[in-house]
Amino acid sequence: MKKVIVVLMFLIAPMAAYSSFNAGVAIGYNATTLTSDWDDINGNLKSGFQFGIFARLGDKFFLQPELLYASRGGYQEFQGEVVDGAFARTEGHTGMFQIPVMLGLKLIDGDMLGVNVQAGPVMSIIADKGMNDIGSTFDKKSFEDFTWGVQVGAGVDFMSFILNIRYEYPLSDIYSGSYGNQNFSAKAHTFLVTLGWKLL
């Protein structure tokens, strides 16, 4: 993780020489649903949060790399296993470092108010894995260490503040396990709302 931070610093530092450079801090809310490729497993929303730093380079078209820590998770209900007279249900949670690199287009670029659309890849490094176990169906060791995804959304700039609303579509599994003779995996679909403050 230290290597990732060092690389980001070397990438972001030269940007400060440009007049169209901004950087700041951000905090936000996320809601994640875990979807499985096994029909017997249903998923439900779980709320989480994220915080970190961002930089922005460019005018009408801009590049916005970010480094965030996110707490995410999801609920999974296994229809084939019954515990205490109800379908077995577990709550999984992860702590991850995320590196989105967003490409943006400003639709409105006023002195006080701006509106943009943005999209880009995101890499997640899962640092913490936890689960409320329900026997042998789910295992926190089956969480992946890295995931990839794509984020798309829109943003509003108001003075020194930015509000981003995004959806993250997963390109890789966050969980890959088995139960009996059945292998199954799960992907994390996430809705994010982030408020940022430009310090530079």
PDB file of C-alpha atoms in Angstrom:
ATOM      1  CA  MET A   1       0.000   0.000   0.000  1.00  0.00           C
ATOM      2  CA  LYS A   2       2.893   2.377   0.750  1.00  0.00           C
ATOM      3  CA  LYS A   3       4.135   1.905  -2.818  1.00  0.00           C
ATOM      4  CA  VAL A   4       0.711   2.886  -4.166  1.00  0.00           C
ATOM      5  CA  ILE A   5       0.693   6.092  -2.097  1.00  0.00           C
ATOM      6  CA  VAL A   6       4.219   7.003  -3.219  1.00  0.00           C
ATOM      7  CA  VAL A   7       3.323   6.474  -6.889  1.00  0.00           C
ATOM      8  CA  LEU A   8       0.208   8.648  -6.515  1.00  0.00           C
ATOM      9  CA  MET A   9       2.249  11.418  -4.894  1.00  0.00           C
ATOM     10  CA  PHE A  10       4.706  11.410  -7.800  1.00  0.00           C
ATOM     11  CA  LEU A  11       1.826  11.534 -10.268  1.00  0.00           C
ATOM     12  CA  ILE A  12      -0.105  14.275  -8.494  1.00  0.00           C
ATOM     13  CA  ALA A  13       2.776  16.538  -7.429  1.00  0.00           C
ATOM     14  CA  PRO A  14       3.650  17.795 -10.968  1.00  0.00           C
ATOM     15  CA  MET A  15      -0.009  18.721 -11.507  1.00  0.00           C
ATOM     16  CA  ALA A  16       0.256  21.493  -8.916  1.00  0.00           C
ATOM     17  CA  ALA A  17       2.284  23.530 -11.414  1.00  0.00           C
ATOM     18  CA  TYR A  18      -0.820  23.996 -13.585  1.00  0.00           C
ATOM     19  CA  SER A  19      -3.278  26.821 -12.969  1.00  0.00           C
ATOM     20  CA  SER A  20      -6.167  24.415 -13.551  1.00  0.00           C
ATOM     21  CA  PHE A  21      -5.135  22.141 -10.678  1.00  0.00           C
ATOM     22  CA  ASN A  22      -7.302  21.460  -7.622  1.00  0.00           C
ATOM     23  CA  ALA A  23      -6.891  19.078  -4.706  1.00  0.00           C
ATOM     24  CA  GLY A  24      -8.810  18.393  -1.538  1.00  0.00           C
ATOM     25  CA  VAL A  25     -10.462  15.977   0.856  1.00  0.00           C
ATOM     26  CA  ALA A  26     -13.698  14.035   0.490  1.00  0.00           C
ATOM     27  CA  ILE A  27     -16.135  12.027   2.579  1.00  0.00           C
ATOM     28  CA  GLY A  28     -19.250  10.145   1.566  1.00  0.00           C
ATOM     29  CA  TYR A  29     -21.876   7.427   1.780  1.00  0.00           C
ATOM     30  CA  ASN A  30     -22.193   4.173  -0.150  1.00  0.00           C
ATOM     31  CA  ALA A  31     -24.808   1.428  -0.484  1.00  0.00           C
ATOM     32  CA  THR A  32     -23.713  -1.978  -1.793  1.00  0.00           C
ATOM     33  CA  THR A  33     -25.595  -5.022  -3.049  1.00  0.00           C
ATOM     34  CA  LEU A  34     -23.813  -8.363  -3.414  1.00  0.00           C
ATOM     35  CA  THR A  35     -25.135 -10.301  -6.400  1.00  0.00           C
ATOM     36  CA  SER A  36     -24.361 -14.011  -6.801  1.00  0.00           C
ATOM     37  CA  ASP A  37     -24.212 -16.303  -9.818  1.00  0.00           C
ATOM     38  CA  TRP A  38     -26.084 -18.947  -7.762  1.00  0.00           C
ATOM     39  CA  ASP A  39     -29.870 -18.552  -7.815  1.00  0.00           C
ATOM     40  CA  ASP A  40     -30.212 -19.900  -4.251  1.00  0.00           C
ATOM     41  CA  ILE A  41     -28.368 -16.864  -2.864  1.00  0.00           C
ATOM     42  CA  ASN A  42     -30.110 -13.489  -2.600  1.00  0.00           C
ATOM     43  CA  GLY A  43     -28.471 -10.181  -1.737  1.00  0.00           C
ATOM     44  CA  ASN A  44     -29.652  -7.012   0.020  1.00  0.00           C
ATOM     45  CA  LEU A  45     -28.302  -3.483   0.437  1.00  0.00           C
ATOM     46  CA  LYS A  46     -25.801  -2.581   3.151  1.00  0.00           C
ATOM     47  CA  SER A  47     -24.679   0.982   3.889  1.00  0.00           C
ATOM     48  CA  GLY A  48     -21.093   2.127   4.337  1.00  0.00           C
ATOM     49  CA  PHE A  49     -18.826   5.163   4.066  1.00  0.00           C
ATOM     50  CA  GLN A  50     -15.680   6.388   2.343  1.00  0.00           C
ATOM     51  CA  PHE A  51     -13.168   9.191   2.876  1.00  0.00           C
ATOM     52  CA  GLY A  52      -9.886  10.298   1.340  1.00  0.00           C
ATOM     53  CA  ILE A  53      -8.201  12.762  -0.993  1.00  0.00           C
ATOM     54  CA  PHE A  54      -8.621  13.782  -4.615  1.00  0.00           C
ATOM     55  CA  ALA A  55      -6.910  15.882  -7.268  1.00  0.00           C
ATOM     56  CA  ARG A  56      -8.284  17.435 -10.455  1.00  0.00           C
ATOM     57  CA  LEU A  57      -6.347  18.565 -13.523  1.00  0.00           C
ATOM     58  CA  GLY A  58      -7.931  20.213 -16.536  1.00  0.00           C
ATOM     59  CA  ASP A  59     -10.612  22.649 -17.602  1.00  0.00           C
ATOM     60  CA  LYS A  60     -13.511  21.524 -19.795  1.00  0.00           C
ATOM     61  CA  PHE A  61     -12.037  18.015 -19.891  1.00  0.00           C
ATOM     62  CA  PHE A  62     -10.384  16.957 -16.637  1.00  0.00           C
ATOM     63  CA  LEU A  63      -8.621  14.028 -14.983  1.00  0.00           C
ATOM     64  CA  GLN A  64      -9.520  13.280 -11.356  1.00  0.00           C
ATOM     65  CA  PRO A  65      -7.484  10.628  -9.508  1.00  0.00           C
ATOM     66  CA  GLU A  66      -8.544   9.768  -5.961  1.00  0.00           C
ATOM     67  CA  LEU A  67      -7.296   7.735  -3.022  1.00  0.00           C
ATOM     68  CA  LEU A  68     -10.083   6.638  -0.681  1.00  0.00           C
ATOM     69  CA  TYR A  69     -10.636   4.287   2.203  1.00  0.00           C
ATOM     70  CA  ALA A  70     -14.079   2.670   1.977  1.00  0.00           C
ATOM     71  CA  SER A  71     -16.073   0.531   4.373  1.00  0.00           C
ATOM     72  CA  ARG A  72     -18.403  -1.689   2.362  1.00  0.00           C
ATOM     73  CA  GLY A  73     -20.367  -4.869   2.749  1.00  0.00           C
ATOM     74  CA  GLY A  74     -23.547  -6.692   1.918  1.00  0.00           C
ATOM     75  CA  TYR A  75     -26.143  -9.164   3.074  1.00  0.00           C
ATOM     76  CA  GLN A  76     -26.418 -12.642   1.578  1.00  0.00           C
ATOM     77  CA  GLU A  77     -29.304 -15.054   2.173  1.00  0.00           C
ATOM     78  CA  PHE A  78     -28.790 -18.711   1.309  1.00  0.00           C
ATOM     79  CA  GLN A  79     -32.141 -20.267   0.402  1.00  0.00           C
ATOM     80  CA  GLY A  80     -30.878 -23.852   0.736  1.00  0.00           C
ATOM     81  CA  GLU A  81     -29.822 -23.645   4.386  1.00  0.00           C
ATOM     82  CA  VAL A  82     -32.190 -23.088   7.307  1.00  0.00           C
ATOM     83  CA  VAL A  83     -31.089 -21.889  10.749  1.00  0.00           C
ATOM     84  CA  ASP A  84     -33.625 -21.594  13.597  1.00  0.00           C
ATOM     85  CA  GLY A  85     -36.531 -22.011  11.198  1.00  0.00           C
ATOM     86  CA  ALA A  86     -35.448 -19.252   8.787  1.00  0.00           C
ATOM     87  CA  PHE A  87     -33.276 -19.035   5.719  1.00  0.00           C
ATOM     88  CA  ALA A  88     -29.612 -18.578   6.666  1.00  0.00           C
ATOM     89  CA  ARG A  89     -28.422 -14.985   6.326  1.00  0.00           C
ATOM     90  CA  THR A  90     -25.001 -13.486   6.744  1.00  0.00           C
ATOM     91  CA  GLU A  91     -23.517 -10.006   6.814  1.00  0.00           C
ATOM     92  CA  GLY A  92     -20.181  -9.514   5.094  1.00  0.00           C
ATOM     93  CA  HIS A  93     -18.081  -6.387   5.425  1.00  0.00           C
ATOM     94  CA  THR A  94     -14.795  -5.199   3.971  1.00  0.00           C
ATOM     95  CA  GLY A  95     -12.415  -2.313   4.432  1.00  0.00           C
ATOM     96  CA  MET A  96     -10.688  -1.334   1.206  1.00  0.00           C
ATOM     97  CA  PHE A  97      -8.390   1.244  -0.324  1.00  0.00           C
ATOM     98  CA  GLN A  98      -9.809   2.480  -3.614  1.00  0.00           C
ATOM     99  CA  ILE A  99      -8.056   4.271  -6.467  1.00  0.00           C
ATOM    100  CA  PRO A 100     -10.573   5.677  -8.967  1.00  0.00           C
ATOM    101  CA  VAL A 101      -9.195   7.578 -11.967  1.00  0.00           C
ATOM    102  CA  MET A 102     -12.074   9.577 -13.393  1.00  0.00           C
ATOM    103  CA  LEU A 103     -12.263  11.323 -16.757  1.00  0.00           C
ATOM    104  CA  GLY A 104     -14.707  14.214 -16.693  1.00  0.00           C
ATOM    105  CA  LEU A 105     -16.472  16.632 -19.013  1.00  0.00           C
ATOM    106  CA  LYS A 106     -17.819  19.941 -17.710  1.00  0.00           C
ATOM    107  CA  LEU A 107     -21.284  20.657 -19.066  1.00  0.00           C
ATOM    108  CA  ILE A 108     -21.586  23.916 -17.105  1.00  0.00           C
ATOM    109  CA  ASP A 109     -18.459  25.788 -16.028  1.00  0.00           C
ATOM    110  CA  GLY A 110     -19.452  28.915 -14.129  1.00  0.00           C
ATOM    111  CA  ASP A 111     -17.533  30.898 -11.543  1.00  0.00           C
ATOM    112  CA  MET A 112     -19.822  29.746  -8.738  1.00  0.00           C
ATOM    113  CA  LEU A 113     -21.546  26.679 -10.149  1.00  0.00           C
ATOM    114  CA  GLY A 114     -20.421  23.832 -12.376  1.00  0.00           C
ATOM    115  CA  VAL A 115     -21.937  20.571 -13.575  1.00  0.00           C
ATOM    116  CA  ASN A 116     -20.016  17.634 -15.025  1.00  0.00           C
ATOM    117  CA  VAL A 117     -20.282  14.015 -16.079  1.00  0.00           C
ATOM    118  CA  GLN A 118     -17.505  11.533 -15.336  1.00  0.00           C
ATOM    119  CA  ALA A 119     -16.432   7.939 -15.789  1.00  0.00           C
ATOM    120  CA  GLY A 120     -13.349   5.861 -15.194  1.00  0.00           C
ATOM    121  CA  PRO A 121     -11.772   2.679 -13.812  1.00  0.00           C
ATOM    122  CA  VAL A 122     -11.342   1.909 -10.133  1.00  0.00           C
ATOM    123  CA  MET A 123      -8.998  -0.530  -8.413  1.00  0.00           C
ATOM    124  CA  SER A 124      -9.815  -1.725  -4.892  1.00  0.00           C
ATOM    125  CA  ILE A 125      -7.315  -3.269  -2.470  1.00  0.00           C
ATOM    126  CA  ILE A 126      -9.190  -5.165   0.247  1.00  0.00           C
ATOM    127  CA  ALA A 127      -7.394  -4.699   3.546  1.00  0.00           C
ATOM    128  CA  ASP A 128      -9.986  -5.939   6.034  1.00  0.00           C
ATOM    129  CA  LYS A 129     -12.417  -8.857   5.659  1.00  0.00           C
ATOM    130  CA  GLY A 130     -15.159  -9.780   8.085  1.00  0.00           C
ATOM    131  CA  MET A 131     -18.296 -11.894   8.168  1.00  0.00           C
ATOM    132  CA  ASN A 132     -20.968 -13.060  10.564  1.00  0.00           C
ATOM    133  CA  ASP A 133     -20.652 -16.767   9.778  1.00  0.00           C
ATOM    134  CA  ILE A 134     -23.546 -19.168   9.283  1.00  0.00           C
ATOM    135  CA  GLY A 135     -21.705 -22.440   9.403  1.00  0.00           C
ATOM    136  CA  SER A 136     -19.730 -23.542   6.366  1.00  0.00           C
ATOM    137  CA  THR A 137     -21.740 -21.718   3.683  1.00  0.00           C
ATOM    138  CA  PHE A 138     -19.713 -18.510   3.671  1.00  0.00           C
ATOM    139  CA  ASP A 139     -16.073 -18.028   4.590  1.00  0.00           C
ATOM    140  CA  LYS A 140     -14.302 -14.679   4.905  1.00  0.00           C
ATOM    141  CA  LYS A 141     -11.135 -16.294   3.540  1.00  0.00           C
ATOM    142  CA  SER A 142     -12.912 -16.523   0.180  1.00  0.00           C
ATOM    143  CA  PHE A 143     -12.936 -12.749  -0.242  1.00  0.00           C
ATOM    144  CA  GLU A 144     -10.620 -11.577  -3.022  1.00  0.00           C
ATOM    145  CA  ASP A 145      -7.643  -9.320  -2.273  1.00  0.00           C
ATOM    146  CA  PHE A 146      -8.153  -7.057  -5.306  1.00  0.00           C
ATOM    147  CA  THR A 147     -11.162  -6.056  -7.369  1.00  0.00           C
ATOM    148  CA  TRP A 148     -11.674  -3.971 -10.502  1.00  0.00           C
ATOM    149  CA  GLY A 149     -14.626  -1.908 -11.554  1.00  0.00           C
ATOM    150  CA  VAL A 150     -15.894   1.081 -13.510  1.00  0.00           C
ATOM    151  CA  GLN A 151     -17.509   4.143 -11.953  1.00  0.00           C
ATOM    152  CA  VAL A 152     -19.897   6.437 -13.854  1.00  0.00           C
ATOM    153  CA  GLY A 153     -21.768   9.437 -12.588  1.00  0.00           C
ATOM    154  CA  ALA A 154     -22.177  13.191 -12.388  1.00  0.00           C
ATOM    155  CA  GLY A 155     -20.834  15.983 -10.243  1.00  0.00           C
ATOM    156  CA  VAL A 156     -21.774  19.463  -9.110  1.00  0.00           C
ATOM    157  CA  ASP A 157     -19.206  22.109  -8.183  1.00  0.00           C
ATOM    158  CA  PHE A 158     -20.358  24.912  -5.874  1.00  0.00           C
ATOM    159  CA  MET A 159     -17.638  27.363  -4.912  1.00  0.00           C
ATOM    160  CA  SER A 160     -15.018  25.237  -3.101  1.00  0.00           C
ATOM    161  CA  PHE A 161     -17.242  22.172  -2.719  1.00  0.00           C
ATOM    162  CA  ILE A 162     -17.935  19.262  -5.056  1.00  0.00           C
ATOM    163  CA  LEU A 163     -20.746  16.743  -4.858  1.00  0.00           C
ATOM    164  CA  ASN A 164     -20.330  13.493  -6.791  1.00  0.00           C
ATOM    165  CA  ILE A 165     -23.011  10.867  -7.368  1.00  0.00           C
ATOM    166  CA  ARG A 166     -21.753   7.644  -8.950  1.00  0.00           C
ATOM    167  CA  TYR A 167     -22.542   4.030  -9.638  1.00  0.00           C
ATOM    168  CA  GLU A 168     -19.767   1.426  -9.513  1.00  0.00           C
ATOM    169  CA  TYR A 169     -20.137  -1.566 -11.804  1.00  0.00           C
ATOM    170  CA  PRO A 170     -17.893  -4.525 -10.875  1.00  0.00           C
ATOM    171  CA  LEU A 171     -15.600  -6.095 -13.460  1.00  0.00           C
ATOM    172  CA  SER A 172     -14.354  -8.820 -11.094  1.00  0.00           C
ATOM    173  CA  ASP A 173     -15.643 -10.887  -8.170  1.00  0.00           C
ATOM    174  CA  ILE A 174     -15.304  -9.721  -4.596  1.00  0.00           C
ATOM    175  CA  TYR A 175     -16.081 -13.204  -3.235  1.00  0.00           C
ATOM    176  CA  SER A 176     -15.487 -16.668  -4.674  1.00  0.00           C
ATOM    177  CA  GLY A 177     -16.388 -19.733  -2.613  1.00  0.00           C
ATOM    178  CA  SER A 178     -18.156 -23.076  -2.608  1.00  0.00           C
ATOM    179  CA  TYR A 179     -20.822 -25.010  -0.745  1.00  0.00           C
ATOM    180  CA  GLY A 180     -20.975 -28.762  -1.168  1.00  0.00           C
ATOM    181  CA  ASN A 181     -20.387 -29.439  -4.855  1.00  0.00           C
ATOM    182  CA  GLN A 182     -21.562 -25.969  -5.870  1.00  0.00           C
ATOM    183  CA  ASN A 183     -19.085 -23.185  -6.639  1.00  0.00           C
ATOM    184  CA  PHE A 184     -20.413 -19.645  -6.480  1.00  0.00           C
ATOM    185  CA  SER A 185     -19.156 -16.081  -6.567  1.00  0.00           C
ATOM    186  CA  ALA A 186     -20.424 -12.618  -5.722  1.00  0.00           C
ATOM    187  CA  LYS A 187     -19.968  -9.167  -7.218  1.00  0.00           C
ATOM    188  CA  ALA A 188     -20.419  -5.834  -5.435  1.00  0.00           C
ATOM    189  CA  HIS A 189     -22.663  -3.248  -7.102  1.00  0.00           C
ATOM    190  CA  THR A 190     -22.336   0.088  -5.315  1.00  0.00           C
ATOM    191  CA  PHE A 191     -24.077   3.480  -5.304  1.00  0.00           C
ATOM    192  CA  LEU A 192     -21.906   6.322  -3.977  1.00  0.00           C
ATOM    193  CA  VAL A 193     -22.459   9.905  -2.876  1.00  0.00           C
ATOM    194  CA  THR A 194     -19.342  11.907  -1.991  1.00  0.00           C
ATOM    195  CA  LEU A 195     -18.856  15.486  -0.795  1.00  0.00           C
ATOM    196  CA  GLY A 196     -15.445  17.047  -1.403  1.00  0.00           C
ATOM    197  CA  TRP A 197     -13.771  20.253  -0.305  1.00  0.00           C
ATOM    198  CA  LYS A 198     -11.144  21.889  -2.535  1.00  0.00           C
ATOM    199  CA  LEU A 199      -8.171  22.952  -0.425  1.00  0.00           C
ATOM    200  CA  LEU A 200      -5.993  23.939  -3.395  1.00  0.00           C
TER     201      LEU A 200
END
